[in-house]
Coordinates of C-alpha atoms in Angstrom, one line a residue:
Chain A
X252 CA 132.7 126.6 91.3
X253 CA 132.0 123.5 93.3
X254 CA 129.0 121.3 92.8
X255 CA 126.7 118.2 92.2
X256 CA 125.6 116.8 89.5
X257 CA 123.4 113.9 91.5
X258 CA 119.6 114.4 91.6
X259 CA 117.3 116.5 93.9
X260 CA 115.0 113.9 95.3
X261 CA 111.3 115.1 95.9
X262 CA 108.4 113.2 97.6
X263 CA 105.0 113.5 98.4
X264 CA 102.0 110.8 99.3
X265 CA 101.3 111.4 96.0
X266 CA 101.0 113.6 93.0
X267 CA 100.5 116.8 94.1
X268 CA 104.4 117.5 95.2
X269 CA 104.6 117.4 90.8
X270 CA 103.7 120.8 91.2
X271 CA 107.1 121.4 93.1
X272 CA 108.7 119.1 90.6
X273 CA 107.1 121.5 87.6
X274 CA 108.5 124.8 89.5
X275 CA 111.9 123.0 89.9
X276 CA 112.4 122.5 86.2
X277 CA 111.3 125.8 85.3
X278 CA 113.6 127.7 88.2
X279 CA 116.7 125.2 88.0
X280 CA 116.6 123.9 84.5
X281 CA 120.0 122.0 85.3
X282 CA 118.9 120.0 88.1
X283 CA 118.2 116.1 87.8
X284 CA 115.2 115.3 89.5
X285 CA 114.0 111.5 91.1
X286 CA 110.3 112.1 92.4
X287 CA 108.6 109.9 94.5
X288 CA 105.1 109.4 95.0
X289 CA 103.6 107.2 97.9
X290 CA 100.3 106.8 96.1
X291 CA 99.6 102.9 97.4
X292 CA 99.5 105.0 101.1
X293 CA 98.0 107.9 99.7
X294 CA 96.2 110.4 101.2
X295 CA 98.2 111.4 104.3
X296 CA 95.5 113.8 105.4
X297 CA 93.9 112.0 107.3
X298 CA 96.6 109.7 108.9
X299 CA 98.1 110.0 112.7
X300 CA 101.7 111.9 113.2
X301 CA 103.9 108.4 113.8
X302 CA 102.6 106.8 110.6
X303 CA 103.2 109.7 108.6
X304 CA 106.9 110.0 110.2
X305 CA 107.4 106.1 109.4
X306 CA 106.5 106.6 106.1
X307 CA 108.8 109.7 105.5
X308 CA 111.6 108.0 106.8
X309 CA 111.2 105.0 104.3
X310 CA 110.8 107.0 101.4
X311 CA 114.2 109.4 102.6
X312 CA 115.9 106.1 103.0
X313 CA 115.1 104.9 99.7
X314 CA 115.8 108.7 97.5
X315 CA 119.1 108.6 100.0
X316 CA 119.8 105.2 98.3
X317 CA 119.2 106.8 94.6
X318 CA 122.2 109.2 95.6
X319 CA 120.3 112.5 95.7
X320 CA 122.1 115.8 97.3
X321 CA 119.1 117.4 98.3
X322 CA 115.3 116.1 99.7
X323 CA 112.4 118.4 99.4
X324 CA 109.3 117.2 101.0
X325 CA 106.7 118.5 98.5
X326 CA 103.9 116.9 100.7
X327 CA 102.5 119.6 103.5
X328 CA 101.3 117.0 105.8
X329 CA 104.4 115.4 105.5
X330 CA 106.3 118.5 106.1
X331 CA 104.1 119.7 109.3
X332 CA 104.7 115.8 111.1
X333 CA 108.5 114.6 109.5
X334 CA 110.7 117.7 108.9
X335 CA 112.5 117.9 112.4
X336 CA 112.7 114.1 112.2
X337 CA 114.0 113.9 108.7
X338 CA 116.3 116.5 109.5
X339 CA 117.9 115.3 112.7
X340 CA 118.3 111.9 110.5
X341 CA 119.9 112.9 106.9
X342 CA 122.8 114.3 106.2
X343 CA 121.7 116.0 102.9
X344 CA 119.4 119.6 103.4
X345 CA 116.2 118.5 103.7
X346 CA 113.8 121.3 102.2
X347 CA 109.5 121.7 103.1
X348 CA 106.9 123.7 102.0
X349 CA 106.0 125.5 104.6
X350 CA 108.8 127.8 106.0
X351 CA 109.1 128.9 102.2
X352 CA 105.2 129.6 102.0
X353 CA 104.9 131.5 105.0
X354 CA 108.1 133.5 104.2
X355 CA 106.5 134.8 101.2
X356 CA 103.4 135.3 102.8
X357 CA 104.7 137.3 105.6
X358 CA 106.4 139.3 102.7
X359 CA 103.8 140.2 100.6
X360 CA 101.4 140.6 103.4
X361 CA 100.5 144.4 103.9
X362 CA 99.1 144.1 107.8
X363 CA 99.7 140.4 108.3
X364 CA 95.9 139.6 108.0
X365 CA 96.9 136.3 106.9
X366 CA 95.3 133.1 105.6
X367 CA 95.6 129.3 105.0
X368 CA 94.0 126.4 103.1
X369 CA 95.5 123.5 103.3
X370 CA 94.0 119.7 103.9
X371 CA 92.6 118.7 107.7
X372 CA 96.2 116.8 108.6
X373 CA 98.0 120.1 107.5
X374 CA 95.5 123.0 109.4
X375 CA 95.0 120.5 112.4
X376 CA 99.5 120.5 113.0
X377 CA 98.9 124.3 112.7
X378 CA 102.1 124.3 111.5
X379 CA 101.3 127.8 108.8
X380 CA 100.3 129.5 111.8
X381 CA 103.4 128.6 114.3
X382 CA 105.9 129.4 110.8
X383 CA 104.2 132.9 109.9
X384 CA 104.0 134.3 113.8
X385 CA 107.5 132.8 114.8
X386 CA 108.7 135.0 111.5
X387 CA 105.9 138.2 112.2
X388 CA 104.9 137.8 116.1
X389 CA 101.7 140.5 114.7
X390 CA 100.5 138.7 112.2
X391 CA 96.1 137.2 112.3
X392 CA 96.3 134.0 110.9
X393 CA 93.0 132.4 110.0
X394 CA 93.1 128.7 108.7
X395 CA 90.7 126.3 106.7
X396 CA 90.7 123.2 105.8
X397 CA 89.4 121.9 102.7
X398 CA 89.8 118.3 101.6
X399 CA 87.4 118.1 99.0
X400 CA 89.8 120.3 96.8
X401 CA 92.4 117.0 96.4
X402 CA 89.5 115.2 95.4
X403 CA 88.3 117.2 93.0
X404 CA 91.6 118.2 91.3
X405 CA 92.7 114.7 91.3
X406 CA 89.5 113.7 89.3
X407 CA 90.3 116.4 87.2
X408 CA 86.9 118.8 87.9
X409 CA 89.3 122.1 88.4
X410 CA 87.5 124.9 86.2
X411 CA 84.1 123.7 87.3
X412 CA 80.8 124.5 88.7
X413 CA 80.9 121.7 91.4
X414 CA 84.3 123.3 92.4
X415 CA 83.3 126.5 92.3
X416 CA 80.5 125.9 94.8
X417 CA 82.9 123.9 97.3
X418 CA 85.1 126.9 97.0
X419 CA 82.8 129.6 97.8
X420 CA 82.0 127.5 101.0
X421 CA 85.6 126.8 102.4
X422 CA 86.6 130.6 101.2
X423 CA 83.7 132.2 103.3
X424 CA 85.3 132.6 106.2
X425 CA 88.5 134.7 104.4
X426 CA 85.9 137.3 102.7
X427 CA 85.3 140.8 103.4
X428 CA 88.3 142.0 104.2
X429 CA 89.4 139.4 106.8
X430 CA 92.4 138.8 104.6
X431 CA 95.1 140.1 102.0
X432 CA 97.5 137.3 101.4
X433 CA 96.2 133.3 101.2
X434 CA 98.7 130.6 101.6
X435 CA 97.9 127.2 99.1
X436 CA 98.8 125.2 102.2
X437 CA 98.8 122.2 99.9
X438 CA 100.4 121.1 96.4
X439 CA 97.6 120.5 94.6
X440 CA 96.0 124.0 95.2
X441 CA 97.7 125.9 91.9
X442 CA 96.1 123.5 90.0
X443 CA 92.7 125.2 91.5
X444 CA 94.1 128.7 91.2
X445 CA 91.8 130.4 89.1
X446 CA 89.0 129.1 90.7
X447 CA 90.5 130.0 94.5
X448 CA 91.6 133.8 92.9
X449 CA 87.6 134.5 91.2
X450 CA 86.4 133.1 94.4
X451 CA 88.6 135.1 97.1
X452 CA 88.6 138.4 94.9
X453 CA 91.8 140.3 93.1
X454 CA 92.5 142.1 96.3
X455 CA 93.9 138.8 97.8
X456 CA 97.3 137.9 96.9
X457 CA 97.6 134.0 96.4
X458 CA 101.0 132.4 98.0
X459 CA 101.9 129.3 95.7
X460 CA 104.2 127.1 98.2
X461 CA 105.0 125.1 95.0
X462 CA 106.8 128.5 93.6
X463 CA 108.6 129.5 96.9
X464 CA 109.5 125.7 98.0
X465 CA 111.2 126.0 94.4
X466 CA 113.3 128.8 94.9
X467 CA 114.0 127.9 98.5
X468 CA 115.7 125.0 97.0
X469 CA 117.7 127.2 94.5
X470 CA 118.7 129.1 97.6
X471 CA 120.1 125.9 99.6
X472 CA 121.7 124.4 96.9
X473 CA 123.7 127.7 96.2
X474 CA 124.6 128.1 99.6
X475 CA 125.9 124.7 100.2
X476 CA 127.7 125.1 96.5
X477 CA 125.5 121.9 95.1
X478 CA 124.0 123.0 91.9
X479 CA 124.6 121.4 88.8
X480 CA 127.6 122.0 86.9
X481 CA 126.3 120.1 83.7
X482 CA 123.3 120.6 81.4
X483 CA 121.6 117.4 80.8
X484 CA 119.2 117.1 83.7
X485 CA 117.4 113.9 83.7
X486 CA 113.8 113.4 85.7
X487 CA 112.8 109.7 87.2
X488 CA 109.3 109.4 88.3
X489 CA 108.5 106.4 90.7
X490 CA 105.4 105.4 92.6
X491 CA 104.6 102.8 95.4
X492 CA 101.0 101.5 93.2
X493 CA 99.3 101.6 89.8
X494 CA 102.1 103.9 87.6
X495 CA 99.1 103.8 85.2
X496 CA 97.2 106.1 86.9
X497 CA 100.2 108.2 87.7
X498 CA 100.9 108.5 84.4
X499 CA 97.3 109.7 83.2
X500 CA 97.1 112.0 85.9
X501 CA 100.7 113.1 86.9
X502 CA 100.5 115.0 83.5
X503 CA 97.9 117.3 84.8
X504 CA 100.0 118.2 87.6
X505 CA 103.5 118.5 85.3
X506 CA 102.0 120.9 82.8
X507 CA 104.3 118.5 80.8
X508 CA 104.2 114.8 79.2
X509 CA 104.8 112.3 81.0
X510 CA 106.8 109.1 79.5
X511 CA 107.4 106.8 82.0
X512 CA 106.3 105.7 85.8
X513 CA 108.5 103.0 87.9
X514 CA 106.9 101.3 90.6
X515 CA 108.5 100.7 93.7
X516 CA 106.9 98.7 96.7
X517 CA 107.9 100.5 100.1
X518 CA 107.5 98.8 103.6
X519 CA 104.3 97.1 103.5
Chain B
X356 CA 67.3 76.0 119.8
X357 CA 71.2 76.6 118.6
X358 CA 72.8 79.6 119.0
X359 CA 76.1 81.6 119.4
X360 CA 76.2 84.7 121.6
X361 CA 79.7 85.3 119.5
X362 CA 80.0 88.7 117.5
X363 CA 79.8 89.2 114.2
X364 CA 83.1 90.6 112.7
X365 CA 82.5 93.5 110.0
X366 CA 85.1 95.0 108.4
X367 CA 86.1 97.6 105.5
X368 CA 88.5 99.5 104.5
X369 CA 87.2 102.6 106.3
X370 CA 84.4 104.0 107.8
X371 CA 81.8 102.8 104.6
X372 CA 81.4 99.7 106.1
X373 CA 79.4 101.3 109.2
X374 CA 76.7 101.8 106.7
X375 CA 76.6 97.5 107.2
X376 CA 76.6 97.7 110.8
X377 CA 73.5 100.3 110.6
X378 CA 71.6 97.5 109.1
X379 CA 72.9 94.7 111.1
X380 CA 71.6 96.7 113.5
X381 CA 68.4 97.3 112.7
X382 CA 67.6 93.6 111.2
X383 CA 69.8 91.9 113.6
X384 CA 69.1 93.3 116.9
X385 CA 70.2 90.6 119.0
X386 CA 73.8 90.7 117.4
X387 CA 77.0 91.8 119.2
X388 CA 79.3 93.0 116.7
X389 CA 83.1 93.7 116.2
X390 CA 83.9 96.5 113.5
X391 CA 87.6 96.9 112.1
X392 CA 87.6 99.9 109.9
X393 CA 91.3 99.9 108.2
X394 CA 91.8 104.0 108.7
X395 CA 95.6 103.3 108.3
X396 CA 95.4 102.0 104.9
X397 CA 92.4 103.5 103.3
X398 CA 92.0 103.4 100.3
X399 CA 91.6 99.9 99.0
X400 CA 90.3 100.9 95.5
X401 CA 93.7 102.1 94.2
X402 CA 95.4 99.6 95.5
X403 CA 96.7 96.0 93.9
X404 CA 94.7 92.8 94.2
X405 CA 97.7 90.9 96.1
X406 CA 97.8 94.0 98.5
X407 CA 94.0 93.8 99.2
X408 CA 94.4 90.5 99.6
X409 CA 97.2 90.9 102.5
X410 CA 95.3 93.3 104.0
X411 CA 92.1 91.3 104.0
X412 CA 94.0 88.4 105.6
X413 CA 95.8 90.2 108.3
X414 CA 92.2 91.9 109.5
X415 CA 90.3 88.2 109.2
X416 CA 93.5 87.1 111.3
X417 CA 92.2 89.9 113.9
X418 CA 88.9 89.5 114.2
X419 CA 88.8 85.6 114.9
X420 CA 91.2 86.5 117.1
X421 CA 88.3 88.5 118.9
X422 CA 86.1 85.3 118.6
X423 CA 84.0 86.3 115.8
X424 CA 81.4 83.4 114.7
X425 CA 80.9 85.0 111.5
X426 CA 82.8 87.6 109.2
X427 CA 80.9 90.3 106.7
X428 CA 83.4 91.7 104.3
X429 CA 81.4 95.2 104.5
X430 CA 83.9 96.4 101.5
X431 CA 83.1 96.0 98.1
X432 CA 87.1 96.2 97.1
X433 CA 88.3 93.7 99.5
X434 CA 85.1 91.4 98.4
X435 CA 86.2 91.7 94.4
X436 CA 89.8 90.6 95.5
X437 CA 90.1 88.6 98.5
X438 CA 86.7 87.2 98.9
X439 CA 87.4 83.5 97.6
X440 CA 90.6 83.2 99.8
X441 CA 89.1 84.3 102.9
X442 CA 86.1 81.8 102.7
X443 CA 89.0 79.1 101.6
X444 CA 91.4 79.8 105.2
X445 CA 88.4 80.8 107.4
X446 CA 86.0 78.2 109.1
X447 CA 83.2 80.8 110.0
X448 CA 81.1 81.9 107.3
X449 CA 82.4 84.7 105.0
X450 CA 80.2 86.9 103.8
X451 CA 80.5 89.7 100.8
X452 CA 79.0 92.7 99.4
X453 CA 79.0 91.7 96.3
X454 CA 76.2 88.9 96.1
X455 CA 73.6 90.1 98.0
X456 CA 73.6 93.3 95.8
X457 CA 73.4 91.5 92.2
X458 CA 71.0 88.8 93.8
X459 CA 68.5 91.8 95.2
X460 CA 69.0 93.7 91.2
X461 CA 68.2 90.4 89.4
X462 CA 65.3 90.1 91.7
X463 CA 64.2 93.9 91.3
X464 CA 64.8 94.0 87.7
X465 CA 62.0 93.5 85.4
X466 CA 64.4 92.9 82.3
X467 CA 67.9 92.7 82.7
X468 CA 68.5 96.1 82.4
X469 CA 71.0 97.0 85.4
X470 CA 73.3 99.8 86.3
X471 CA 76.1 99.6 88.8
X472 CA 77.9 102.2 90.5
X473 CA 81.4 101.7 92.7
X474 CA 84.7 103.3 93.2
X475 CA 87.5 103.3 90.3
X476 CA 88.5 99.7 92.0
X477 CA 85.4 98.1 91.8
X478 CA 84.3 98.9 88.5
X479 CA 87.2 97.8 86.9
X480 CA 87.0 94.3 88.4
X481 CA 84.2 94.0 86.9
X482 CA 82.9 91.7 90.0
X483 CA 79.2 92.9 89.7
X484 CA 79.1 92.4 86.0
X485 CA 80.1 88.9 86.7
X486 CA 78.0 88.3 89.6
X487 CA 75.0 89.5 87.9
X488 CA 75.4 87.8 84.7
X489 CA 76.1 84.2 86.5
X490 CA 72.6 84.4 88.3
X491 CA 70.9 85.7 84.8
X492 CA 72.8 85.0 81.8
X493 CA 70.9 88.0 80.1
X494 CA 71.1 90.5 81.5
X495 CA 72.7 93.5 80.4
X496 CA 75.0 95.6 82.9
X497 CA 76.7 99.3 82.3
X498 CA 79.0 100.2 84.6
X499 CA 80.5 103.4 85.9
X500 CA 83.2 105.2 88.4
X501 CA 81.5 107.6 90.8
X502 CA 85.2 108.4 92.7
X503 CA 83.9 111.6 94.0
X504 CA 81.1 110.2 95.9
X505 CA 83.5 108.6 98.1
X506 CA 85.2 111.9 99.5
X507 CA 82.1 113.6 99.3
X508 CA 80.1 111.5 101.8
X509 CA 82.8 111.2 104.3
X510 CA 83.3 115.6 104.4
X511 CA 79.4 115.4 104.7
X512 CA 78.3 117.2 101.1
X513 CA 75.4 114.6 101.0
X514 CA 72.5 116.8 99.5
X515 CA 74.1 119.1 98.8
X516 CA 74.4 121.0 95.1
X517 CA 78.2 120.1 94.4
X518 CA 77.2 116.7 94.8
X519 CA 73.8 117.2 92.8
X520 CA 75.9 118.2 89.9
X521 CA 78.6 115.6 90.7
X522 CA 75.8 112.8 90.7
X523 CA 74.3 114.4 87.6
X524 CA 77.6 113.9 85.4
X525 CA 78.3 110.9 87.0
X526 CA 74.6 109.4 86.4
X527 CA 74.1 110.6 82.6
X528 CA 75.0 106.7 81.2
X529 CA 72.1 105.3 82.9
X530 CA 69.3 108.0 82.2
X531 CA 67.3 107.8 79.1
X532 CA 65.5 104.4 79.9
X533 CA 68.7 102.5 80.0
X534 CA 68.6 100.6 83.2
X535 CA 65.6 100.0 85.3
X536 CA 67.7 98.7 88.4
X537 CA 71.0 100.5 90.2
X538 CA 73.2 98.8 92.1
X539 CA 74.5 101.1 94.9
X540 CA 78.2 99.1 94.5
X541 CA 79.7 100.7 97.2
X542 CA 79.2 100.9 100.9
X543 CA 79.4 105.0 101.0
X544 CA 76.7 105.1 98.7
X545 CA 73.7 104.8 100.6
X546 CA 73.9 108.3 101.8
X547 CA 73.6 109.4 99.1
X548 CA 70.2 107.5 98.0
X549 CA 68.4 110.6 98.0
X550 CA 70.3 113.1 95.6
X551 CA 70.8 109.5 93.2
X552 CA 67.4 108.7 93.4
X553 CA 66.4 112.5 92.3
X554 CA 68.8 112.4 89.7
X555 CA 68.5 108.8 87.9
X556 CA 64.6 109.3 89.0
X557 CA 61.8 107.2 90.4
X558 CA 61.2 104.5 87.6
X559 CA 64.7 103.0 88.7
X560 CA 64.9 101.0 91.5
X561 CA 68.1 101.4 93.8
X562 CA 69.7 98.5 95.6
X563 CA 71.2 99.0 98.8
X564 CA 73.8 96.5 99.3
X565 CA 74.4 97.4 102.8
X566 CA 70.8 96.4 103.6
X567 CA 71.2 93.3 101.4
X568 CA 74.3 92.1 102.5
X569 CA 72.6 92.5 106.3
X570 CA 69.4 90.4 105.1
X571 CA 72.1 87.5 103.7
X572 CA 74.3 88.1 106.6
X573 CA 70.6 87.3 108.8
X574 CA 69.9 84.5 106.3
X575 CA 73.4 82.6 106.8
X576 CA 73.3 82.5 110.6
X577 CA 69.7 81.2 110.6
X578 CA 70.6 78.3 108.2
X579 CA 73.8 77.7 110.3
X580 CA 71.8 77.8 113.6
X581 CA 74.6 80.4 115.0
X582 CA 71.9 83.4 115.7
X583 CA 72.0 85.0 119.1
X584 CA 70.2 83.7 121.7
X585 CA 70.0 86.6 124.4
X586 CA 69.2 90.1 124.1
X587 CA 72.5 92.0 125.1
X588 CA 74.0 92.8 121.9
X589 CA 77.3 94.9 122.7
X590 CA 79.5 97.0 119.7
X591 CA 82.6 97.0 119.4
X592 CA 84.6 99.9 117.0
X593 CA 88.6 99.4 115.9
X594 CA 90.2 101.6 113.6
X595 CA 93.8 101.4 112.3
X596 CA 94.8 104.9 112.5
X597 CA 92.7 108.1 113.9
X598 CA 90.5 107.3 115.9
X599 CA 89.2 110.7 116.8
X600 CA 88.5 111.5 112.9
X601 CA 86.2 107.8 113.0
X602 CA 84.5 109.1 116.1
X603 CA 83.5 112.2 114.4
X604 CA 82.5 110.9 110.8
X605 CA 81.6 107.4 112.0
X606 CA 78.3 108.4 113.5
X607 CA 77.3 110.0 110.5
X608 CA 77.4 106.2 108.9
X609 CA 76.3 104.4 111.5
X610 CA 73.2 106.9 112.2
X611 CA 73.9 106.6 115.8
X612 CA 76.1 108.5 118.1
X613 CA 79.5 106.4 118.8
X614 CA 81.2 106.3 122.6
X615 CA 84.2 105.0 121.5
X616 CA 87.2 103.8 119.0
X617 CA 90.0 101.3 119.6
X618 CA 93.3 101.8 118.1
X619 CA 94.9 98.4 116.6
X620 CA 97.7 98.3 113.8
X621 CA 98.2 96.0 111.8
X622 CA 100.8 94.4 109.8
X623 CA 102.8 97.9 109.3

C-alpha cells in the first residue's frame, strides 16, 4: 500500500472551513491536518475575483511550503473564484466545496428542484448552479444569498430568535414546494442547521458541503494512493490576525478544544 | 477673506464613513470632498494596531495626493490607532471621530454618566473611555461590543425585529438609569438611531459622532481660514475593491443616490 504521511492542508478566509477540518477528523482519523485561516483579510464575500485569486495563491504557496499532499479549499467564495487557478498552478490535488455539494445534491434530489444559500460572493459566481446543471442538465436551481448568517454564527447567536427571524426571510423564497434538496453553499451553515431544517421544513433534505468536501477528499487521496499509513495524526492551526479570537471562537466551529493558534502574516 | 477651494479627504475603512460625508454635506455645503472607502481591506476592527496604522498611512498618502486641504478620519478604528501619527507626518489638519463624540457626551451629560457603543476593535482600545475621562476626570463610562450592528446596517435590517432584539441584548448594560448619555462609537451606527433610541429610551441622549465630527471638521477650517469660497462643491467616491457593491449600499449611508465609484488599490 503506498502512501503519505505529510498533512492535508485546508484554508478558508477564515473559520468556517473548521467545519471541513471537523468532518476530516471524523472521516479520515489518520490524516494530519495544517489549517489556515485568512482572518486579518476576512470576509471574502464581498471582495472582487482577482483579490480573492491573489490571496489563494499566497496561502497555496505557503501550505505547499508546510509539505502538505493534498489542498482543500474549505472557503466557497474562494472555491467559485481560485479553483481553476489553483489547479493549473499546484502539483498536489486541489479539492473545493462545491463540485462535492452539488454532487450530493443532484443525488439525493428526487426531481432536481434544487436550492442554494450561500454568501453574496458565492450565489453572485453562480458557480452551485453551473456544477449541479453541468452534472443534471434538468435540474431548477434557485439561489439565495444570505450574509447575515456568518455574522450571526460567528457572534455565536445560532439557536436564536434574531436568527430565526433572518432565516425565515432568506428561506422564503424556497417554501412551498419550490424545493426538495438545499445546498449549505457556505461552511459556516451546519453550524445554523437546526435553525435552517425547522425553518425550511422536514421535507427538505439539507446538503452539508462540509460532509461531502470530506469524503471527496477521502476519495482523492485513495485514488492517488496518499492516505496515511501511520496513526498519529497531528492538527496545526494558523491564522493571518488575532489567534485569540480564533481560539475562542474556532472551538465553536471544531465541536472540539482548541489548544493552540499560530499566527502567520501573509502578503500585506 | 481666506479660503481654499481644495477638497476635503474623508476616509474609513468601508462604506461607515459615508454617514460623515452626509453631514459634511449638509453642514458644509460649499465643500468638495474626496471619499476613500478601503472595500479591499475591510474590516479594520479585527485587525492589529501596526496594520491599521499601515493602512491609514498608505490612504493619507493617497488623498494628499488628490490635493486634499484637510483629512477627516471618518473611522473610529483607524482614529483609536493611527490618529496621533497621521497628525505627526501630515501638514493639513487631521481630524478624528473620536473627539468630537466624547466632547458632544461631556457636554450632553448632566452627570458623568456615559455609555459608549463601537465595534469589538474600538471597545477594546478603550479610546473613548480615555477621551472622555481627560475632558472630565469624573465621569463614569461602560462600555460595550455591538459587532452585529455592523453587518446588520450594511444588508439593510435597520428597523427591523432581528435588529430590535439584537439592540435589546446588546443595550441591557446601559438600561436601568445607568447612563444618561450614549455615544454612538461607530460610524454605522447612526442608522440605527431609531431602533437604539426605542430600546435604551428617551431620557438618554444619543451622540452622533458623524454629525459631531462634521461640526469640528466645520470648526477647524474656520479657525484655519481654509473654508470654501465658491459655491460648486463636487464629490468624489474611491473604493478599494467592489465598486458596484459601494454603489449599491453606499447610497443608503450617504442618503443620496451615488453616480459613481472609482477603483484604486492600494499597497496590496
Amino acid at each position: 500500500m503506498t502512501g503519505s504521511n505529510a498533512p492535508i492542508g485546508v484554508f478558508d478566509s477564515g473559520l468556517g472551513g473548521l467545519t471541513v477540518v471537523r468532518e476530516l477528523i471524523r472521516q479520515l482519523p489518520n490524516e494530519s491536518i495544517v489549517y489556515f485561516g485568512d482572518t486579518a483579510r476576512v470576509p471574502y464575500g464581498p471582495k472582487g475575483e482577482e483579490t480573492i485569486i491573489r490571496y489563494s495563491q499566497d496561502i497555496a504557496t505557503f501550505l505547499r511550503k508546510q509539505g502538505v499532499k493534498a489542498i482543500v479549499v474549505a472557503c466557497n467564495t474562494a472555491t467559485a473564484h481560485a479553483l481553476p487557478t489553483l489547479r493549473a498552478e499546484q502539483d498536489v490535488p486541489v479539492i473545493g466545496v462545491i463540485e462535492p455539494g452539488a454532487r450530493a445534491a443532484v443525488a439525493a434530489s428526487r426531481d432536481g428542484r434544487i436550492g442554494v444559500i450561500g454568501t453574496r460572493g458565492t450565489i453572485r459566481s453562480r458557480a452551485y448552479d453551473k456544477a449541479i446543471t453541468a452534472l443534471e442538465p434538468g435540474a431548477t436551481v434557485t439561489a439565495a444569498a444570505c450574509p447575515l448568517f456568518v455574522p450571526l454564527v460567528e457572534e455565536g447567536w445560532l439557536d436564536s430568535e434574531p436568527t430565526r427571524i433572518v432565516a425565515r426571510g432568506y428561506l422564503e423564497p424556497f417554501t412551498h414546494g419550490k424545493i426538495d434538496t438545499l445546498v449549505l453553499g457556505c461552511t459556516h451553515y451546519p453550524l445554523l442547521k437546526t435553525v435552517i431544517g425547522e425553518t425550511i421544513g422536514r421535507d427538505v433534505r439539507l446538503i452539508d458541503s462540509a460532509q461531502e468536501t470530506a469524503a471527496e477528499t477521502g476519495r482523492v487521496l485513495r485514488e492517488q494512493g496518499l492516505q496515511a499509513t501511520g496513526s498519529d495524526a497531528r492538527y496545526r492551526f494558523v491564522a493571518s490576525d488575532d489567534p485569540e479570537q480564533f481560539l475562542a471562537v474556532g472551538q465553536r466551529f471544531l465541536g472540539a478544544p482548541l489548544e493552540r493558534v499560530e499566527l502567520v502574516t501573509l502578503g500585506v
